[in-house]
XYZ file of N, CA and C in Angstrom:
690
model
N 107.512 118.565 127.097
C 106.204 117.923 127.090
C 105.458 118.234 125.803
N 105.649 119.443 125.268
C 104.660 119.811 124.231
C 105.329 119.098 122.764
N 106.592 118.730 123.129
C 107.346 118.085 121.804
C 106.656 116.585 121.996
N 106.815 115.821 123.181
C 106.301 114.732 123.278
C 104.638 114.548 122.749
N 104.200 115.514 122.772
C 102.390 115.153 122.495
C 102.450 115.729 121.270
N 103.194 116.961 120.022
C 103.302 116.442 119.027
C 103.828 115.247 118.322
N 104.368 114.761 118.787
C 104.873 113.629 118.160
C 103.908 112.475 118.184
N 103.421 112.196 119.377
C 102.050 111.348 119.810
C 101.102 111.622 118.693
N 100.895 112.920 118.759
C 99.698 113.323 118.278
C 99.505 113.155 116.308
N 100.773 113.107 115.908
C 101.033 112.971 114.561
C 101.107 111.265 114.348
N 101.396 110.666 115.251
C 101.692 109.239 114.637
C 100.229 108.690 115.321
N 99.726 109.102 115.748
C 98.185 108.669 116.527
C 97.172 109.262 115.269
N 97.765 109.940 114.436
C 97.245 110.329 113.260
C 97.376 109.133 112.015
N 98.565 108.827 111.853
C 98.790 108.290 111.276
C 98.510 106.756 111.551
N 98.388 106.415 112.599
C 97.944 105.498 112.572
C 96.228 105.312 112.338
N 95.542 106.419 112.845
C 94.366 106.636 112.446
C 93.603 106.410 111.153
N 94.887 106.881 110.286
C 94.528 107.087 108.938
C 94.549 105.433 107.741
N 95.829 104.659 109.035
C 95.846 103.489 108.504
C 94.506 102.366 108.406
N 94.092 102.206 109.589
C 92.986 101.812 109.955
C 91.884 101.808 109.560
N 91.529 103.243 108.936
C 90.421 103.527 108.555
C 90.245 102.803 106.860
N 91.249 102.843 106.203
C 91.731 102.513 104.716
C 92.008 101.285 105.490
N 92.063 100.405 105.779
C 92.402 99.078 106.443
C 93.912 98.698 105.879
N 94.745 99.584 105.727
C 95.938 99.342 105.391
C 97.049 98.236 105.867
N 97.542 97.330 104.985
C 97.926 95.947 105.188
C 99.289 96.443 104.479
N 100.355 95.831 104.131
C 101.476 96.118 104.058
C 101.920 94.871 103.647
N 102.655 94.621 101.827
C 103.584 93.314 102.632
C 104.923 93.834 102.506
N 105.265 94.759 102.556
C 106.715 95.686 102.474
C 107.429 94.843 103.712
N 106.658 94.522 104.922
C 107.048 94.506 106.252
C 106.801 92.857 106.688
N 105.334 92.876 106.318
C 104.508 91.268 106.695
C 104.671 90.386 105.551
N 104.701 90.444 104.747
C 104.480 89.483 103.586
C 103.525 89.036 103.499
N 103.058 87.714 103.387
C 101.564 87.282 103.020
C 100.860 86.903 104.062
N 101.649 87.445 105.256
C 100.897 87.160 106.954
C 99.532 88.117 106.837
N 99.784 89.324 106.253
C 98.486 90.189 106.395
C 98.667 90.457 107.536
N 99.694 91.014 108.368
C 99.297 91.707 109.208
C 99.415 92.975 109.233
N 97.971 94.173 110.097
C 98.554 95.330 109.898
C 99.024 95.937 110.810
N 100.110 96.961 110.389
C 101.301 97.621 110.869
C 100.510 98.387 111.837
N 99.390 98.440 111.917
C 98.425 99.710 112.630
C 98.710 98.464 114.543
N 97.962 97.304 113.962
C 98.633 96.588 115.266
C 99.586 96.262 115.813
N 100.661 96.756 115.555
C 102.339 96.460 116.003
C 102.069 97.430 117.022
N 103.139 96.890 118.424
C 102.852 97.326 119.760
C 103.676 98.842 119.902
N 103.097 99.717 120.585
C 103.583 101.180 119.998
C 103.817 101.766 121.418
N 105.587 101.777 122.056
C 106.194 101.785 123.004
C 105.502 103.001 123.567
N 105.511 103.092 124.783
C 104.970 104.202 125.577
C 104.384 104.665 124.336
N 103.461 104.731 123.566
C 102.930 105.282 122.912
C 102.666 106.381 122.185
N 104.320 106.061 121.608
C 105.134 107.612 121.314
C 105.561 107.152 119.897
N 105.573 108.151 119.128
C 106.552 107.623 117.601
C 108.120 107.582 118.204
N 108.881 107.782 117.082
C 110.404 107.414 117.682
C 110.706 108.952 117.497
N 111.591 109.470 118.016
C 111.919 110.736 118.126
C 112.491 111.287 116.480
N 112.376 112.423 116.380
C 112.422 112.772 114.874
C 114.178 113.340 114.936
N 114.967 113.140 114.141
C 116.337 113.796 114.233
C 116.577 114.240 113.016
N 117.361 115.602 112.610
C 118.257 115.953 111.558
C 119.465 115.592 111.794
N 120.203 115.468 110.360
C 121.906 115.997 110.862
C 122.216 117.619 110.785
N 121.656 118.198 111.735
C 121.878 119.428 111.617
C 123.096 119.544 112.699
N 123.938 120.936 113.161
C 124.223 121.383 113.960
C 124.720 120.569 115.017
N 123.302 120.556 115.837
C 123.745 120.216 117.157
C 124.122 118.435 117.437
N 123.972 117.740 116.300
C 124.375 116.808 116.349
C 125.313 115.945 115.092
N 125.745 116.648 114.997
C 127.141 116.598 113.593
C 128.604 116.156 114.443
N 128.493 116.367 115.753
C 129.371 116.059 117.094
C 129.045 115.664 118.512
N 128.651 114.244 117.820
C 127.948 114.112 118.945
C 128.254 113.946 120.202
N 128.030 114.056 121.399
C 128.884 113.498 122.904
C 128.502 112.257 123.100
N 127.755 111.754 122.230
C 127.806 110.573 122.700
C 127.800 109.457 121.929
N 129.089 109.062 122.014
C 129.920 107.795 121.118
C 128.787 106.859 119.781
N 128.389 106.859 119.413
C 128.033 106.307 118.070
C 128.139 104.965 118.345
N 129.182 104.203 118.387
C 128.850 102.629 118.971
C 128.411 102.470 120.352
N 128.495 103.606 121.289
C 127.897 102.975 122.242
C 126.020 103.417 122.067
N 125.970 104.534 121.212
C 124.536 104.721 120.883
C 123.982 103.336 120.192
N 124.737 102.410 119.554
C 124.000 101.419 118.813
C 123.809 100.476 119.711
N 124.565 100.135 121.010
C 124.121 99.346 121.945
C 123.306 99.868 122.596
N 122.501 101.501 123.055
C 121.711 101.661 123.930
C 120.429 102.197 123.637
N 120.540 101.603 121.380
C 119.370 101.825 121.310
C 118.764 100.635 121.111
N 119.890 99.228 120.989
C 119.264 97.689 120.672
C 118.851 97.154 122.197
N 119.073 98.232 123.425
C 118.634 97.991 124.626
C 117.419 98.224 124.824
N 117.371 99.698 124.361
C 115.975 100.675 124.608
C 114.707 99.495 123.942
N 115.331 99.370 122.617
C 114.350 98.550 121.515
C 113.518 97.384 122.405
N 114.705 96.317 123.000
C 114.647 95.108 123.383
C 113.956 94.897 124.886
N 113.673 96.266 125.646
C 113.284 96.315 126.886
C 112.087 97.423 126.860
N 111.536 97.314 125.442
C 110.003 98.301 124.811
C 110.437 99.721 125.950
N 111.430 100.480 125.500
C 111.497 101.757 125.764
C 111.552 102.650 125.188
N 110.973 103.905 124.723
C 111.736 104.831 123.804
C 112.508 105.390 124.209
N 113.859 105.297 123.146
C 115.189 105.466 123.188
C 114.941 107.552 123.285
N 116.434 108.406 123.842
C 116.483 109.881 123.316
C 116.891 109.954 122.075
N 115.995 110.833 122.132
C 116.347 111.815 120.766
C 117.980 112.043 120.559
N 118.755 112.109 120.910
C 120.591 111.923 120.990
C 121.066 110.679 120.750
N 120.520 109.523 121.383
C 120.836 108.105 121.290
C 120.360 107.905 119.450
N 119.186 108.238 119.021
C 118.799 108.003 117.633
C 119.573 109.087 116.643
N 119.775 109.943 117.158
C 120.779 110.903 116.539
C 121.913 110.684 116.342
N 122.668 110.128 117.288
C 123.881 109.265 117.277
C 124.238 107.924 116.319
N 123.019 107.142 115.976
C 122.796 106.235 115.749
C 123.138 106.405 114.049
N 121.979 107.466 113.706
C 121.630 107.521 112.470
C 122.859 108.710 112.106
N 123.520 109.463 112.654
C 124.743 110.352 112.083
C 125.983 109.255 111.294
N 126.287 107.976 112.500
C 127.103 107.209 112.353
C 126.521 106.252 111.157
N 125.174 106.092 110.556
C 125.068 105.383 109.606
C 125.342 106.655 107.955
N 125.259 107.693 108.175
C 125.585 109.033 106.898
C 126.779 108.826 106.882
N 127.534 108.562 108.118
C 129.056 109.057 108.107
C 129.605 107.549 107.034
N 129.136 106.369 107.437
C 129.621 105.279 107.017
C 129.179 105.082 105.348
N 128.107 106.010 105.072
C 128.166 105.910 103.902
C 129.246 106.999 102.840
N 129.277 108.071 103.450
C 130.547 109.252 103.247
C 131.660 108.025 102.872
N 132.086 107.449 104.174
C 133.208 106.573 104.190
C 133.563 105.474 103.032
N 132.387 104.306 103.031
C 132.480 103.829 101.924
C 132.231 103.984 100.644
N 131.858 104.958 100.287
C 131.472 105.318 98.794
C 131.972 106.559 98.470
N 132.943 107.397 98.875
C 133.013 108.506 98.912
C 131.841 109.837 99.164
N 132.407 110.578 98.608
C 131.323 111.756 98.343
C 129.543 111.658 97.585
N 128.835 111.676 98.318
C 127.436 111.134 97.572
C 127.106 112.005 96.475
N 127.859 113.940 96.232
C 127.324 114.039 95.171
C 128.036 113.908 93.387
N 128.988 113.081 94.238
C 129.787 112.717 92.858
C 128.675 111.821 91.853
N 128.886 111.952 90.664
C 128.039 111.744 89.379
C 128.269 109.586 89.298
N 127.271 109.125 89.038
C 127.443 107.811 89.031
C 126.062 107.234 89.326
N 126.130 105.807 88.792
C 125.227 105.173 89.290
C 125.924 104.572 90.468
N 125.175 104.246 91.664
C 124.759 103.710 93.187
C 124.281 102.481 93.629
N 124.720 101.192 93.895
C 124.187 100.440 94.412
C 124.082 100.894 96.483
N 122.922 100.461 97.183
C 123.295 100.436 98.075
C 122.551 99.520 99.252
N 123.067 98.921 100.343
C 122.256 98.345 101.214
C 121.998 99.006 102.499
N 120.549 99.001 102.903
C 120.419 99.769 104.022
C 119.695 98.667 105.612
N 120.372 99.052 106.296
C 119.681 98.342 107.504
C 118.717 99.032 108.549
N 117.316 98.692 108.270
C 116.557 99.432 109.528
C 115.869 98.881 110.582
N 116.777 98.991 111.625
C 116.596 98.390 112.882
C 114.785 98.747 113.372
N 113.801 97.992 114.264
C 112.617 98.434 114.041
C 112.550 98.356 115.922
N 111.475 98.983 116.864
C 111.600 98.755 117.933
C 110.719 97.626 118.161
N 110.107 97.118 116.674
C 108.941 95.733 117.134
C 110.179 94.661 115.947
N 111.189 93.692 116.755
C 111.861 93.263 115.849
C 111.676 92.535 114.485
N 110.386 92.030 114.582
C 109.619 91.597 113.167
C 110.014 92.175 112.110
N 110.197 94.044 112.439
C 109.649 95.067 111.324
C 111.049 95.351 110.719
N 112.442 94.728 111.354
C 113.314 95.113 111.378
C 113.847 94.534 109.823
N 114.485 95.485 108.594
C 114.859 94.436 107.418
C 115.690 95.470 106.523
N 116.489 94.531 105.459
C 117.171 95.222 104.654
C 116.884 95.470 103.620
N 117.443 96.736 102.857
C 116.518 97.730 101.192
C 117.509 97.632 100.894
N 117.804 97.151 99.722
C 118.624 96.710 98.231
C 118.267 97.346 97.279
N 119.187 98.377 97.310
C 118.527 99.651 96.013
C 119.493 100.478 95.107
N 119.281 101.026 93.920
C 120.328 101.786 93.498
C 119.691 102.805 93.009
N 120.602 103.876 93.051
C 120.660 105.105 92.709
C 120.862 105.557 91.549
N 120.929 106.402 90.674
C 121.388 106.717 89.456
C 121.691 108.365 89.491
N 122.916 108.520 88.856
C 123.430 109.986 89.034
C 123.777 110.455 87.681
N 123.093 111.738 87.456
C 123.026 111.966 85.848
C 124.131 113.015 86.013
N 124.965 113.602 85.220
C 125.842 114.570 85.127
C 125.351 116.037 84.603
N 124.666 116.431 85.564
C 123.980 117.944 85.631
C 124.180 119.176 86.405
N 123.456 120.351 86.097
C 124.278 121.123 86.965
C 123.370 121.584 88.055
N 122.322 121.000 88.243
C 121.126 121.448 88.761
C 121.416 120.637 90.492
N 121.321 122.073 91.248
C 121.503 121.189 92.294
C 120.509 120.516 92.998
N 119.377 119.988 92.950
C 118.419 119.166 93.187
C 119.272 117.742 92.702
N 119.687 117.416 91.519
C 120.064 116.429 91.118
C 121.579 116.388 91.780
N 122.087 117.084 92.853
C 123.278 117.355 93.088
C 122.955 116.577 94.627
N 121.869 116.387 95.350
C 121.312 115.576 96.222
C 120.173 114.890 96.241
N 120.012 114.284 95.263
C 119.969 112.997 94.990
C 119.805 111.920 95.486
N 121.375 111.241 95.601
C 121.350 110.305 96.717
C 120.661 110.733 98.137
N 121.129 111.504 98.336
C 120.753 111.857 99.809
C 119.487 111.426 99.694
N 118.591 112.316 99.026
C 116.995 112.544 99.091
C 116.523 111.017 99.113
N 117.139 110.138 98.205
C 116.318 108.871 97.529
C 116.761 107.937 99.435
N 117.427 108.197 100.269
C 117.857 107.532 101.110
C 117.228 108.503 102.195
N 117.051 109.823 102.269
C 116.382 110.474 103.323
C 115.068 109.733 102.887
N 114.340 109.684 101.605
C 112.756 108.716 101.488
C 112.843 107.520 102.222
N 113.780 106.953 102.172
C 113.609 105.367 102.937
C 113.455 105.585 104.456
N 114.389 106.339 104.972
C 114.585 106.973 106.001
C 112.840 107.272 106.757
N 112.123 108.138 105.828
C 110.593 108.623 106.271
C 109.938 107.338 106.225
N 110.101 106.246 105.083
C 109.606 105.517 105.319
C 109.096 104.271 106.290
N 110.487 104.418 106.792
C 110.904 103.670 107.527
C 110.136 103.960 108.767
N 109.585 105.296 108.879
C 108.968 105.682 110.300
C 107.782 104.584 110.835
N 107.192 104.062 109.383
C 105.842 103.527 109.582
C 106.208 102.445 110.523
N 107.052 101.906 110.776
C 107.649 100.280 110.852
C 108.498 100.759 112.481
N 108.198 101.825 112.722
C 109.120 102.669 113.691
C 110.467 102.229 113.884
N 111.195 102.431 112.807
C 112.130 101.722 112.438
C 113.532 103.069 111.994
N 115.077 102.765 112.311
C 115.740 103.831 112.332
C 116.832 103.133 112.000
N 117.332 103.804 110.637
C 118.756 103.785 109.855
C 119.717 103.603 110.901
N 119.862 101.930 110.851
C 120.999 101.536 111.822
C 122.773 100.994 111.199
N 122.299 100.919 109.835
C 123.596 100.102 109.050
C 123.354 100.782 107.894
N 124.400 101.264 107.513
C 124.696 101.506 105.898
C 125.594 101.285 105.026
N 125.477 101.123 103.664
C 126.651 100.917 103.112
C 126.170 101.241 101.661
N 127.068 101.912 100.768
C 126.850 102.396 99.372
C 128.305 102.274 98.578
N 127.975 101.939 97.643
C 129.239 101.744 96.639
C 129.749 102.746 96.175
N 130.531 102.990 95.616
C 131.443 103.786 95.150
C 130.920 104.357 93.482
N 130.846 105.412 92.775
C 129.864 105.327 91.330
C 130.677 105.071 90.533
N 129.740 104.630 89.878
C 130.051 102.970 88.786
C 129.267 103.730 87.389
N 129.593 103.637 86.309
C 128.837 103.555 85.286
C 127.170 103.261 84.805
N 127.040 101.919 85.699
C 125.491 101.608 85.914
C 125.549 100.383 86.834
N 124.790 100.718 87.860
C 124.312 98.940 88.773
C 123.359 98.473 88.932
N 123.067 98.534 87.185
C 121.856 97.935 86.980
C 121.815 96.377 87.142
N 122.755 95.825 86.397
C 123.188 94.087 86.030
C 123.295 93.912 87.614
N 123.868 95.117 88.078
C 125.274 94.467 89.853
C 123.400 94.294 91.028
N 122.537 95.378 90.865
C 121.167 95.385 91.762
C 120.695 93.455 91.288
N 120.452 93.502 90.384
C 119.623 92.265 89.765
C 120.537 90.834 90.128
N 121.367 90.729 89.845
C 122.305 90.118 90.840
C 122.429 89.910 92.103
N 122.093 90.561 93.043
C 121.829 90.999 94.395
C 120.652 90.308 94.800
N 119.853 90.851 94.073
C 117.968 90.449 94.211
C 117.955 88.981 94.385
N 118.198 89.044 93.007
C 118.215 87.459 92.454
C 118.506 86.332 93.391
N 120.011 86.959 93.646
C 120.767 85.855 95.055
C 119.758 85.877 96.171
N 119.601 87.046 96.738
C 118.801 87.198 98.047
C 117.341 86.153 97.524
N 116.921 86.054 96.538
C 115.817 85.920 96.514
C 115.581 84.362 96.332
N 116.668 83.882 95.458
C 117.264 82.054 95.163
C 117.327 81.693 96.859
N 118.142 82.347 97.498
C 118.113 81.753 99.058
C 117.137 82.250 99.914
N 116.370 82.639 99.711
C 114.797 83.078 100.844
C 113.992 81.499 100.219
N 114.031 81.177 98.523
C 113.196 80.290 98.418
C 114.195 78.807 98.729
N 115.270 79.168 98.748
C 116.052 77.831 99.044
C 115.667 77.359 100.195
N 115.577 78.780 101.176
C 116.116 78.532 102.609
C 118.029 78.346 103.081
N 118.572 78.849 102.115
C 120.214 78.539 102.016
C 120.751 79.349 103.101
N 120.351 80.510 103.434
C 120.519 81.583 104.644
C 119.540 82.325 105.040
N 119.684 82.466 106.385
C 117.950 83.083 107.156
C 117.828 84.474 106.645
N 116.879 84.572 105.498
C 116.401 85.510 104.294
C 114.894 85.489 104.384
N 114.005 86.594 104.200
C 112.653 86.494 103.427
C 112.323 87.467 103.238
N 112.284 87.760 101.872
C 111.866 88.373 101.081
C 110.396 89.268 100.868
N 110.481 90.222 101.116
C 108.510 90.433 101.573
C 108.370 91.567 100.275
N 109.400 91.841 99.788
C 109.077 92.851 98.679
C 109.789 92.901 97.698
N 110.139 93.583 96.366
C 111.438 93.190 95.635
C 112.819 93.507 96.249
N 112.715 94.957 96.962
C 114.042 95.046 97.525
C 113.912 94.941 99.142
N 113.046 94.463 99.463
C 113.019 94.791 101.318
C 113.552 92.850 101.409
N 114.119 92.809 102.295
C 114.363 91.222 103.229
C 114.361 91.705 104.724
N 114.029 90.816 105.195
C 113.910 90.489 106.624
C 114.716 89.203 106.799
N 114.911 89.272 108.181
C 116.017 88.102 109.079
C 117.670 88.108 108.391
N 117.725 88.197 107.616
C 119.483 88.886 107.216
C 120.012 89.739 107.934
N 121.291 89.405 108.353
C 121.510 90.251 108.606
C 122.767 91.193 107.712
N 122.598 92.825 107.988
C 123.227 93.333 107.535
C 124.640 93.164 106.990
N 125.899 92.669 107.574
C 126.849 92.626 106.916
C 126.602 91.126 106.081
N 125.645 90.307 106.397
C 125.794 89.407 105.084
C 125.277 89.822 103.963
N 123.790 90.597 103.676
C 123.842 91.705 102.859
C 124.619 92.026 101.660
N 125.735 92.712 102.542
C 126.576 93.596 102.380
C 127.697 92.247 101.560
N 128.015 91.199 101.790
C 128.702 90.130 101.695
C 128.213 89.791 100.099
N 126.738 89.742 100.063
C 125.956 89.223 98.824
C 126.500 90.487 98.017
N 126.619 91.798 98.050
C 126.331 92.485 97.313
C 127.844 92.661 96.620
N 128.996 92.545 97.463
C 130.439 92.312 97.187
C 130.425 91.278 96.132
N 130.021 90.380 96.332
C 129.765 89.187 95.880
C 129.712 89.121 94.654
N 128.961 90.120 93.965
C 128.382 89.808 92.758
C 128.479 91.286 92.134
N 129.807 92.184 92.325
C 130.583 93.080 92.184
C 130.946 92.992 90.939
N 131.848 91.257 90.594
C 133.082 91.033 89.658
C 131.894 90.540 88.342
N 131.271 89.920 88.751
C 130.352 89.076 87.665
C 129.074 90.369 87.318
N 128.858 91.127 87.655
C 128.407 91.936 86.979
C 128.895 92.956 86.361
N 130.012 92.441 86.057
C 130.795 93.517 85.236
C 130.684 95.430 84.826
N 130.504 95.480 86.387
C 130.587 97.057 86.840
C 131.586 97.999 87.030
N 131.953 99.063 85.887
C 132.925 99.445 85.885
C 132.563 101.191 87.230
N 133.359 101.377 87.576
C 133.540 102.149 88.693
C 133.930 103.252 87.880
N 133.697 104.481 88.141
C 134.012 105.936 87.990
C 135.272 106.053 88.454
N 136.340 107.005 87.755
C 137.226 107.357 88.486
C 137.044 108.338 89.901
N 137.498 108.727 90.812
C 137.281 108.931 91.530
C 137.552 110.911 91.540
């Protein structure tokens, strides 16, 4: 109980704080103007806070079936456990481990992230890259992590939780390969060519994740991105 009313009690803060500054957002809304302070706020709880620490590095409870019983929880305004979001978000670290190798290998980073929201409006994808300098300092040795644990916090506002991930493998620079990405996503939000919209430079809404992920393959070869050895 006393975990439940901090948690209340911090995002009842935060929402406090929005309100008062009349804070509008188009990260989320775009030019609707709406504010995030009025998005409907499930039992009236933030979303449960998780590390990958310890007790959930193994989880008991299956990872795909956590992604179906938190698009349940979402879809039937419940808050999901603290294990179900733990589950959720371990299996999106692990998938980035998987596809990109090791995050503190030296390289520049393209990556796409999916954050599922429990008000589905809020729900959208971050098109971003990383850059990895060859140092010995271990701050710059997590890095990636940190620049993706920020999205991660960010993401709280939108009560929204790292459901899809995917990161490239390090490349020399993805600078040309990001702008490419944008660009496309951004030619078809104004086309209307695929259900896209654009509310910020790297945030989209209504995409979904593996097409994303499709755009960003996509435009791999033509941005002439050479990959790190491994």
């Amino acid at each position: 109980m006393a975990e439940v009313l901090f948690y209340w009690r911090r995002f009842r803060t935060t929402i406090s704080v929005m309100r008062e500054e009349d804070c509008y957002t188009e990260q989320y809304f775009g030019d609707e103007q709406i504010s995030i302070a009025d998005a409907p706020h499930w039992e009236q709880q933030a979303l449960p806070s998780t590390r990958l620490n310890a007790q959930y590095r193994k989880p008991y409870l299956d990872s795909m079936k956590a992604k179906v019983l938190l698009v349940d929880y979402f879809d039937t305004g419940r808050l999901p456990p603290a294990e179900v979001v733990a589950a959720v978000r371990h299996q999106s670290w692990r998938d980035l481990e998987y596809k990109g190798g090791s995050l503190d290998a030296d390289g520049d980073r393209l990556y796409v992230l999916f954050f599922r929201s429990m008000y589905s409006r809020l729900s959208y994808v971050k098109v971003g890259r990383t850059a990895k300098e060859d140092k010995a300092q271990e701050a710059d040795k997590a890095q990636v992590r940190e620049r993706i644990r920020a999205h991660e916090g960010e993401a709280k506002i939108a009560q929204a939780v790292l459901f899809d991930a995917w990161i490239s493998r390090p490349c020399v620079s993805a600078v040309e390969w990001e702008k490419g990405v944008k660009a496309h996503l951004r030619a078809a939000a104004e086309e209307d060519i695929i259900p896209v919209e654009q509310v910020k430079a790297e945030y989209f809404r209504g995409i979904l994740f593996d097409t994303a992920v499709r755009v960003a393959r996509m435009h791999e070869d033509g941005s002439g991105v050479v990959f790190l050895a491994p």
